[in-house]
Coordinates of N, CA and C and ligand atoms in Angstrom, one line a residue:
X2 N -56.6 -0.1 82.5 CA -56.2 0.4 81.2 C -56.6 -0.5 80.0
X3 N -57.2 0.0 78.8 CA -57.5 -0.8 77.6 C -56.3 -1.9 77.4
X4 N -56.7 -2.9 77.0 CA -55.7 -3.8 76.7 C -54.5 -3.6 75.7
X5 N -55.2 -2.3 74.3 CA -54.2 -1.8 73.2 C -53.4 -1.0 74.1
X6 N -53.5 -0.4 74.9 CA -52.8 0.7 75.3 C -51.4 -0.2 76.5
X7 N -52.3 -1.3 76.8 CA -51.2 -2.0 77.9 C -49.8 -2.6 77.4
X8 N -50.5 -3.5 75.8 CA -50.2 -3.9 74.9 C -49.1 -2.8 74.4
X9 N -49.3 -1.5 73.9 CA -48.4 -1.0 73.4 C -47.1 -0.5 74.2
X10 N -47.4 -0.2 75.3 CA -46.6 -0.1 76.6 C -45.4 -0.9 76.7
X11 N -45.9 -2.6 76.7 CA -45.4 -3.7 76.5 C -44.0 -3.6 75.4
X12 N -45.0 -3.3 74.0 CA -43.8 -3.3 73.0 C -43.1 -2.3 73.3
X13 N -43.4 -1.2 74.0 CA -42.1 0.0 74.4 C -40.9 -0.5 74.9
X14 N -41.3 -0.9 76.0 CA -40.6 -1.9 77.2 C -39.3 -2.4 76.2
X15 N -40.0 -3.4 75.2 CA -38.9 -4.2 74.3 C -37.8 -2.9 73.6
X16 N -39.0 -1.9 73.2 CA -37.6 -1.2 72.3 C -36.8 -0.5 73.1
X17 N -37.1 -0.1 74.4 CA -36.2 0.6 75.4 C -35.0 -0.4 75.8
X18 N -35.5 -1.9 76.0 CA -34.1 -2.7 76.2 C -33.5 -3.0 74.6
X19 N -34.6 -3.2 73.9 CA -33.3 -3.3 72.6 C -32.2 -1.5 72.7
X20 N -32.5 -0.7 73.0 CA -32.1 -0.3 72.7 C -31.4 -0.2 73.8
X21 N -31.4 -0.5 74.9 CA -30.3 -0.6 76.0 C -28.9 -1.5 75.6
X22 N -29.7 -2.7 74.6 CA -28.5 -3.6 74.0 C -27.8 -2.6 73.0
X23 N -28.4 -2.6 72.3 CA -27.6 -2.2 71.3 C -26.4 -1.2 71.5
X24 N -26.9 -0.1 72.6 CA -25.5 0.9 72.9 C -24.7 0.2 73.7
X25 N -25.2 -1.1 74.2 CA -24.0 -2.4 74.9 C -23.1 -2.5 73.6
X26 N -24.0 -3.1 73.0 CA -23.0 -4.0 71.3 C -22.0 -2.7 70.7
X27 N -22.8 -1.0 71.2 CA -21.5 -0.1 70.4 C -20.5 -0.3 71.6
X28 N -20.9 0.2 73.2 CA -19.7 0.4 73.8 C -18.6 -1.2 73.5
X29 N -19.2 -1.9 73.6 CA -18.0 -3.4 73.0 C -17.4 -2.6 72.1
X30 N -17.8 -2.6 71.1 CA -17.3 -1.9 69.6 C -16.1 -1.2 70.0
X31 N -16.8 -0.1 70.7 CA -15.7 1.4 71.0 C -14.6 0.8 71.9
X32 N -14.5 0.1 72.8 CA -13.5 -0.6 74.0 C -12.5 -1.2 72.9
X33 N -13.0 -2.1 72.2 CA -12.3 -2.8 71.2 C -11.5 -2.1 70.8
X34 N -11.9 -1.0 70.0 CA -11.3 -0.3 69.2 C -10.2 0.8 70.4
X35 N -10.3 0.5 71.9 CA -9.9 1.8 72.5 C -10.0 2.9 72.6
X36 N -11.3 2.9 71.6 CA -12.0 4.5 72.5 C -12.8 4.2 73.8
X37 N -12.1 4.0 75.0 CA -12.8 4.1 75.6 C -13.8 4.8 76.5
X38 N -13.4 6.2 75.6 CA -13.9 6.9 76.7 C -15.7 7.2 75.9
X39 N -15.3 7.0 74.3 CA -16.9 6.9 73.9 C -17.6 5.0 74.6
X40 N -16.8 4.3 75.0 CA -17.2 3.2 75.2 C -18.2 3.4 76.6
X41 N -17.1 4.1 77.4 CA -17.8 4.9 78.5 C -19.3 5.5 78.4
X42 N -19.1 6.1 77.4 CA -20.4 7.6 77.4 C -21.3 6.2 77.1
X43 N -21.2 5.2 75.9 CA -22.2 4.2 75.5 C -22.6 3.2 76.3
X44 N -21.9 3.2 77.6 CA -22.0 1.9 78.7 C -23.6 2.9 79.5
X45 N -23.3 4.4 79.8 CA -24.1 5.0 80.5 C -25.6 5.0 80.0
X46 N -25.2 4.7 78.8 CA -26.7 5.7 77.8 C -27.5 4.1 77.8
X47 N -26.3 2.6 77.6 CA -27.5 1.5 77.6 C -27.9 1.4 79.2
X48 N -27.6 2.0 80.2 CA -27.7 2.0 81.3 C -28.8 3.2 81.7
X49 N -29.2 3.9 80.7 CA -30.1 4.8 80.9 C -31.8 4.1 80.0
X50 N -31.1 3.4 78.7 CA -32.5 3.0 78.3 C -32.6 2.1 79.0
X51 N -32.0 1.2 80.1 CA -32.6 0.0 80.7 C -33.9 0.7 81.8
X52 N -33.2 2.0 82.3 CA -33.8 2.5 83.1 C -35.0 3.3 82.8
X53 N -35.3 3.4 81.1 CA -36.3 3.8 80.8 C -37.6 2.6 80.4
X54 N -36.5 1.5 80.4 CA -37.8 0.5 80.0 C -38.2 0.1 81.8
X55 N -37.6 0.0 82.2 CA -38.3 0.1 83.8 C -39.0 1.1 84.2
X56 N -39.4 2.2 84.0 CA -39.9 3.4 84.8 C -41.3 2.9 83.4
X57 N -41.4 2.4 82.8 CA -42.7 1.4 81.9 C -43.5 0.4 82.7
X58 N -42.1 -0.1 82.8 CA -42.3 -1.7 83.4 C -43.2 -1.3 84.8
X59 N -42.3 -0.6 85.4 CA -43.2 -0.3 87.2 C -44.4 0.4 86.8
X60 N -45.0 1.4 85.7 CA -46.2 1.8 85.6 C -47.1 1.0 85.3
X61 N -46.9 0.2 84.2 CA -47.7 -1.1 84.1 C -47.9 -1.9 85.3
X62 N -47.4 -2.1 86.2 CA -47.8 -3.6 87.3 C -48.4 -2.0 88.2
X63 N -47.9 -0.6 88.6 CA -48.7 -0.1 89.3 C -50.2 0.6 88.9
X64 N -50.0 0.4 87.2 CA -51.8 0.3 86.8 C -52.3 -1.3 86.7
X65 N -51.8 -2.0 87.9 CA -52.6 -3.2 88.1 C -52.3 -4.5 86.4
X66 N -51.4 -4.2 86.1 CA -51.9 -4.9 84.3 C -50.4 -5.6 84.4
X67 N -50.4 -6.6 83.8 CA -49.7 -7.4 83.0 C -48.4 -7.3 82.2
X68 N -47.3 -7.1 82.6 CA -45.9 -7.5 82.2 C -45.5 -8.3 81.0
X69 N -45.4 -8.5 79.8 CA -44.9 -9.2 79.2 C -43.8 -9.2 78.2
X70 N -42.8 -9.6 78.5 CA -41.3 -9.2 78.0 C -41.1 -10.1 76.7
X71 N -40.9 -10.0 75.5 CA -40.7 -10.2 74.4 C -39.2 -10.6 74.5
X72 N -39.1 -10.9 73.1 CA -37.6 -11.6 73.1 C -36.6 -10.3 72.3
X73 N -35.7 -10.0 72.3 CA -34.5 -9.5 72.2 C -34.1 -9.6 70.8
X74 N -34.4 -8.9 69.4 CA -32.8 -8.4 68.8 C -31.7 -8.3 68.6
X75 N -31.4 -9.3 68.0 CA -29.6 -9.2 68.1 C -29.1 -7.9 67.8
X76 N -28.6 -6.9 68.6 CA -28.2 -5.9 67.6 C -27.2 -6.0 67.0
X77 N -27.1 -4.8 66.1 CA -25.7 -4.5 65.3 C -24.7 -4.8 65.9
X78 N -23.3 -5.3 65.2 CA -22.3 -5.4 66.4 C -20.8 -4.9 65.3
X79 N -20.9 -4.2 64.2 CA -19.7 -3.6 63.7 C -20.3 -3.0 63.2
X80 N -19.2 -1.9 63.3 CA -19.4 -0.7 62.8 C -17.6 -0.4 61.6
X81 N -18.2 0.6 61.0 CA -17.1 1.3 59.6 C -15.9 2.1 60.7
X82 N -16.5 2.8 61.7 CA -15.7 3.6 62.7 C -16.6 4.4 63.7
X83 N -15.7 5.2 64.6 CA -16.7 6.2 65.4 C -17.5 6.7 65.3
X84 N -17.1 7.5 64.7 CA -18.6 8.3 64.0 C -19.8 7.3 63.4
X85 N -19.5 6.0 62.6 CA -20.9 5.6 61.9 C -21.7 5.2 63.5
X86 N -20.8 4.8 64.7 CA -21.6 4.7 65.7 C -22.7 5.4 66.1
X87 N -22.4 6.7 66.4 CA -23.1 7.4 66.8 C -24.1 7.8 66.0
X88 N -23.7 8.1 64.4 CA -25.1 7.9 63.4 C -26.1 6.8 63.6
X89 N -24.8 5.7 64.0 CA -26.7 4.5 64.3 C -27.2 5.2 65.3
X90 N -26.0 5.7 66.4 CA -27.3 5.6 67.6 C -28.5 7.1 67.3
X91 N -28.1 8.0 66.6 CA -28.9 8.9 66.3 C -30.1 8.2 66.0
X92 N -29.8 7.9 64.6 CA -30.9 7.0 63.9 C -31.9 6.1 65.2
X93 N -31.3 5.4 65.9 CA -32.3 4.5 66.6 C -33.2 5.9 67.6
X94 N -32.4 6.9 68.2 CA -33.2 7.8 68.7 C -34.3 8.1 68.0
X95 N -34.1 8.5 66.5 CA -35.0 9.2 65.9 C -36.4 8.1 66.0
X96 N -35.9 6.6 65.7 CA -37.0 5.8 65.5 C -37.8 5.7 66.8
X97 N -36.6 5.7 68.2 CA -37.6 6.1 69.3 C -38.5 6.9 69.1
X98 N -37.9 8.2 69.0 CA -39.1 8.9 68.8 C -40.6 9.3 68.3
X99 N -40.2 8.3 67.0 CA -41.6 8.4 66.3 C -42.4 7.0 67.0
X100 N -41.8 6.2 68.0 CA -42.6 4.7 68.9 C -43.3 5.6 70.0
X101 N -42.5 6.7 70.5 CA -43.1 7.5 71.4 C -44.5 8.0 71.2
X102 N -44.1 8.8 69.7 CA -45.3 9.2 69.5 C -46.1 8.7 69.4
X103 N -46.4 7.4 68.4 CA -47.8 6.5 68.3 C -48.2 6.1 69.6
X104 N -47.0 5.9 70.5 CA -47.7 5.1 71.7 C -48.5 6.1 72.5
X105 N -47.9 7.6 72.4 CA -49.2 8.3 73.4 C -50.0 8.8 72.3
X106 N -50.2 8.6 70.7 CA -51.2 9.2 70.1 C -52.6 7.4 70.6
X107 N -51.8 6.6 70.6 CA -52.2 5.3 71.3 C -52.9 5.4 72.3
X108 N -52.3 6.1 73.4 CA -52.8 6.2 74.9 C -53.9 6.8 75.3
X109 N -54.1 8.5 74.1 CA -55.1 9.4 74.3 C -56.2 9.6 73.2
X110 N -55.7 8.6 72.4 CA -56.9 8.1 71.7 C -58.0 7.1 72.6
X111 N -57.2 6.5 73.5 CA -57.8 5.3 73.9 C -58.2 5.9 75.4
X112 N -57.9 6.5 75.5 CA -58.6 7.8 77.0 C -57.6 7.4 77.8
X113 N -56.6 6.9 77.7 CA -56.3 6.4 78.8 C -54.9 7.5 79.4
X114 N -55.4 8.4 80.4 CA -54.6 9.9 81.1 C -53.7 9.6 81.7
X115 N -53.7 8.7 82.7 CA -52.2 8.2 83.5 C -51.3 7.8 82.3
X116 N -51.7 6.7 81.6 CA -50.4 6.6 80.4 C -50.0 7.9 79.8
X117 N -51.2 9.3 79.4 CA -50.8 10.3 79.0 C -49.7 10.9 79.7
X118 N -50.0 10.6 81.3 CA -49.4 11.8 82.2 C -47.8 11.1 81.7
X119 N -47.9 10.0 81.8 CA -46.5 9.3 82.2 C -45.5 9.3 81.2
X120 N -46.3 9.3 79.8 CA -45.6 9.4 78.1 C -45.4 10.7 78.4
X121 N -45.6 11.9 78.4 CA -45.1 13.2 78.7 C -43.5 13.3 78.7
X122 N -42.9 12.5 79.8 CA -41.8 12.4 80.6 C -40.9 11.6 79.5
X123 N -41.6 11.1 78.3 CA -40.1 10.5 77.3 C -40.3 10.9 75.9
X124 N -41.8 11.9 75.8 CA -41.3 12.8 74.9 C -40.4 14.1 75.0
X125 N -40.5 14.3 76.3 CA -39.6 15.5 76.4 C -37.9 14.9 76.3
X126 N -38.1 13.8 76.9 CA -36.8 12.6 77.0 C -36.0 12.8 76.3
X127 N -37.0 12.2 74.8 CA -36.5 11.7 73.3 C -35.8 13.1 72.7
X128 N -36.3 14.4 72.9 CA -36.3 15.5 72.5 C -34.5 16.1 72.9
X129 N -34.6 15.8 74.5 CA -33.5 15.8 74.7 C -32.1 14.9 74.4
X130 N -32.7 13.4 73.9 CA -31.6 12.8 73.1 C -31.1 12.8 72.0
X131 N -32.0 13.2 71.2 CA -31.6 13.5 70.0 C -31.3 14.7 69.8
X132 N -30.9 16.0 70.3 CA -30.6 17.1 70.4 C -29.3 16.6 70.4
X133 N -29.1 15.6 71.6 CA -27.3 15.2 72.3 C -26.8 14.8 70.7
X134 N -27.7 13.6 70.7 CA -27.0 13.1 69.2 C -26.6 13.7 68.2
X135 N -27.5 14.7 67.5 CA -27.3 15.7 66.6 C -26.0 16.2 67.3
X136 N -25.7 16.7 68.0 CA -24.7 17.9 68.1 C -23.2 16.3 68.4
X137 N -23.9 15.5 68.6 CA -22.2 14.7 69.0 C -22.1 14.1 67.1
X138 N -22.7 13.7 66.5 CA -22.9 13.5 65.2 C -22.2 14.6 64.3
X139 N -22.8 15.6 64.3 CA -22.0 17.3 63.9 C -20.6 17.4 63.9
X140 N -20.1 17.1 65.2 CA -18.5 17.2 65.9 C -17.9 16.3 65.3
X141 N -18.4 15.1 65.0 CA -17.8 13.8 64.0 C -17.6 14.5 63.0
X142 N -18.9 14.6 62.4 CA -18.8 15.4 60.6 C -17.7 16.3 60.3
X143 N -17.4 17.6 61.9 CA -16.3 18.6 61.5 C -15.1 17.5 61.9
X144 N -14.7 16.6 62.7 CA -13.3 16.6 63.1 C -12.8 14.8 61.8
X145 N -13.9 14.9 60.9 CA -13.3 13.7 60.1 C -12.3 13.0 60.6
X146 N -11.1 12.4 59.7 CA -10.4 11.7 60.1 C -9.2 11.9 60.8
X147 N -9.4 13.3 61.4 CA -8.3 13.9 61.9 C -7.6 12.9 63.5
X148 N -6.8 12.3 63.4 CA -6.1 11.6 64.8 C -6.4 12.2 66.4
X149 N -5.9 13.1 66.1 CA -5.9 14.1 67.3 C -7.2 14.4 67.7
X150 N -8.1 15.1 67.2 CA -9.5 15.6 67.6 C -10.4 14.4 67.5
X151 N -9.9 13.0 67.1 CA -10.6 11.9 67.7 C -10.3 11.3 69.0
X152 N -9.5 11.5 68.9 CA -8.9 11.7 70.4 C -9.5 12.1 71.6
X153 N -9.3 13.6 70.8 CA -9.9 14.4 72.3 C -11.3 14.5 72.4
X154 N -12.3 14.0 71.4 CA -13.6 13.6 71.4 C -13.7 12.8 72.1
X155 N -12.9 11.7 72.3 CA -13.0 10.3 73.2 C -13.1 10.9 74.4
X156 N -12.0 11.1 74.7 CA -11.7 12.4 75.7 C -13.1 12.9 76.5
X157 N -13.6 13.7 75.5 CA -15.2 14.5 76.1 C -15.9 13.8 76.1
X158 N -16.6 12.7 75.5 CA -17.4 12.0 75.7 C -17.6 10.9 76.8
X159 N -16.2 10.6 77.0 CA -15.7 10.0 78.3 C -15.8 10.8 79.8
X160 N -15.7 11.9 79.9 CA -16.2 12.9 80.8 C -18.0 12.5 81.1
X161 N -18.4 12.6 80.7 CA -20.1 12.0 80.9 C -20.0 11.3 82.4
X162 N -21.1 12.2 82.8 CA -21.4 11.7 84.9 C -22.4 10.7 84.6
X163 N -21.8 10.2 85.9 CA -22.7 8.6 85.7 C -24.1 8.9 85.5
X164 N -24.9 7.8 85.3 CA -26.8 8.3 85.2 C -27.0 8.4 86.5
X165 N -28.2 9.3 86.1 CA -28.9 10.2 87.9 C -30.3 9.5 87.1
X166 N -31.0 8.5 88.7 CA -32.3 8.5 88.5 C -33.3 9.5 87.8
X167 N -33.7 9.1 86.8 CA -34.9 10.1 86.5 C -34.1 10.7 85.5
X168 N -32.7 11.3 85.4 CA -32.2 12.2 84.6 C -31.9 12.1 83.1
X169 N -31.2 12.6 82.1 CA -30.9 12.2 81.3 C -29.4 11.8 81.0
X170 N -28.5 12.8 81.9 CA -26.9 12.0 81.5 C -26.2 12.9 80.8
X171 N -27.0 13.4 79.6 CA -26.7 13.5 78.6 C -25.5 15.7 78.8
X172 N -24.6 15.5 78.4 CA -23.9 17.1 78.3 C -24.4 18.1 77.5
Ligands
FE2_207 FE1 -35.2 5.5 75.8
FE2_208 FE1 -32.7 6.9 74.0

């Protein structure tokens, strides 16, 4: 593999674990506060980007190339309330998505087809997380400060099946 393309891979790597931290730093958040059933859904999802920055990690060393792990982001660690949660985590989706993109306009600029094949599988990914987010974002927007239907948001969100290899998690 070209070295830009191995290289970019690399920096994916980092934003997939930053962003594995960061939904650590909300589920803290959410526990704190005793939601824990969004603390829940947020323990799975940084348990899902770890597992995205690995299914990187293992294609890199099985295209023969070079591993190199960067340092870590402090992330955010308070939030206004529940809802601004999930707006960060939307937002950081959204920024995934546009790292996605450059990294396979990256890949197939640079010829390089196995990283095509393989970027395939977290644009469709990203597509499907940020759909989740949008629609859990929405449900904040209608149930404002209402006690009860924060509640039972916690509630549903806490319902979330553990992560399935390969899958997304996501309801
Ligand atoms: Fe991810
Ligand atoms: Fe994600």
């Amino acid at each position: 593999m070209h070295a830009r393309v191995v290289e970019a891979i690399n920096h994916q790597i980092n934003s997939e674990l930053s962003a594995s931290y960061s939904y650590l730093a909300m589920s803290a958040w959410c526990e704190r506060q005793k939601f824990t059933g969004a603390a829940r859904w947020l323990r799975l999802q940084s348990q899902e980007e770890y597992m995205h920055a690995m299914k990187l990690f293992d294609f890199i060393l099985a295209r023969d190339a070079e591993v190199t792990l960067q340092p870590l982001d402090e992330p955010r660690q308070s939030f206004k309330s529940l809802a601004d949660v999930f707006e960060r985590a939307l937002e950081q989706e959204q920024a995934v998505s546009g790292q996605i993109d450059a990294l396979y306009e990256t890949a197939f600029k640079e010829k390089a087809f196995a990283a095509v094949a393989e970027l395939q599988w977290f644009l469709t990914e990203q597509v499907e997380e940020e759909k989740t987010g949008r629609e859990i974002v929405a449900k904040f927007k209608l149930i404002g400060n209402d006690p009860a239907s924060l509640l039972d948001m916690d509630r549903e969100l806490g319902s979330r099946s553990a992560v399935e290899t390969g899958g997304t998690g996501a309801q």
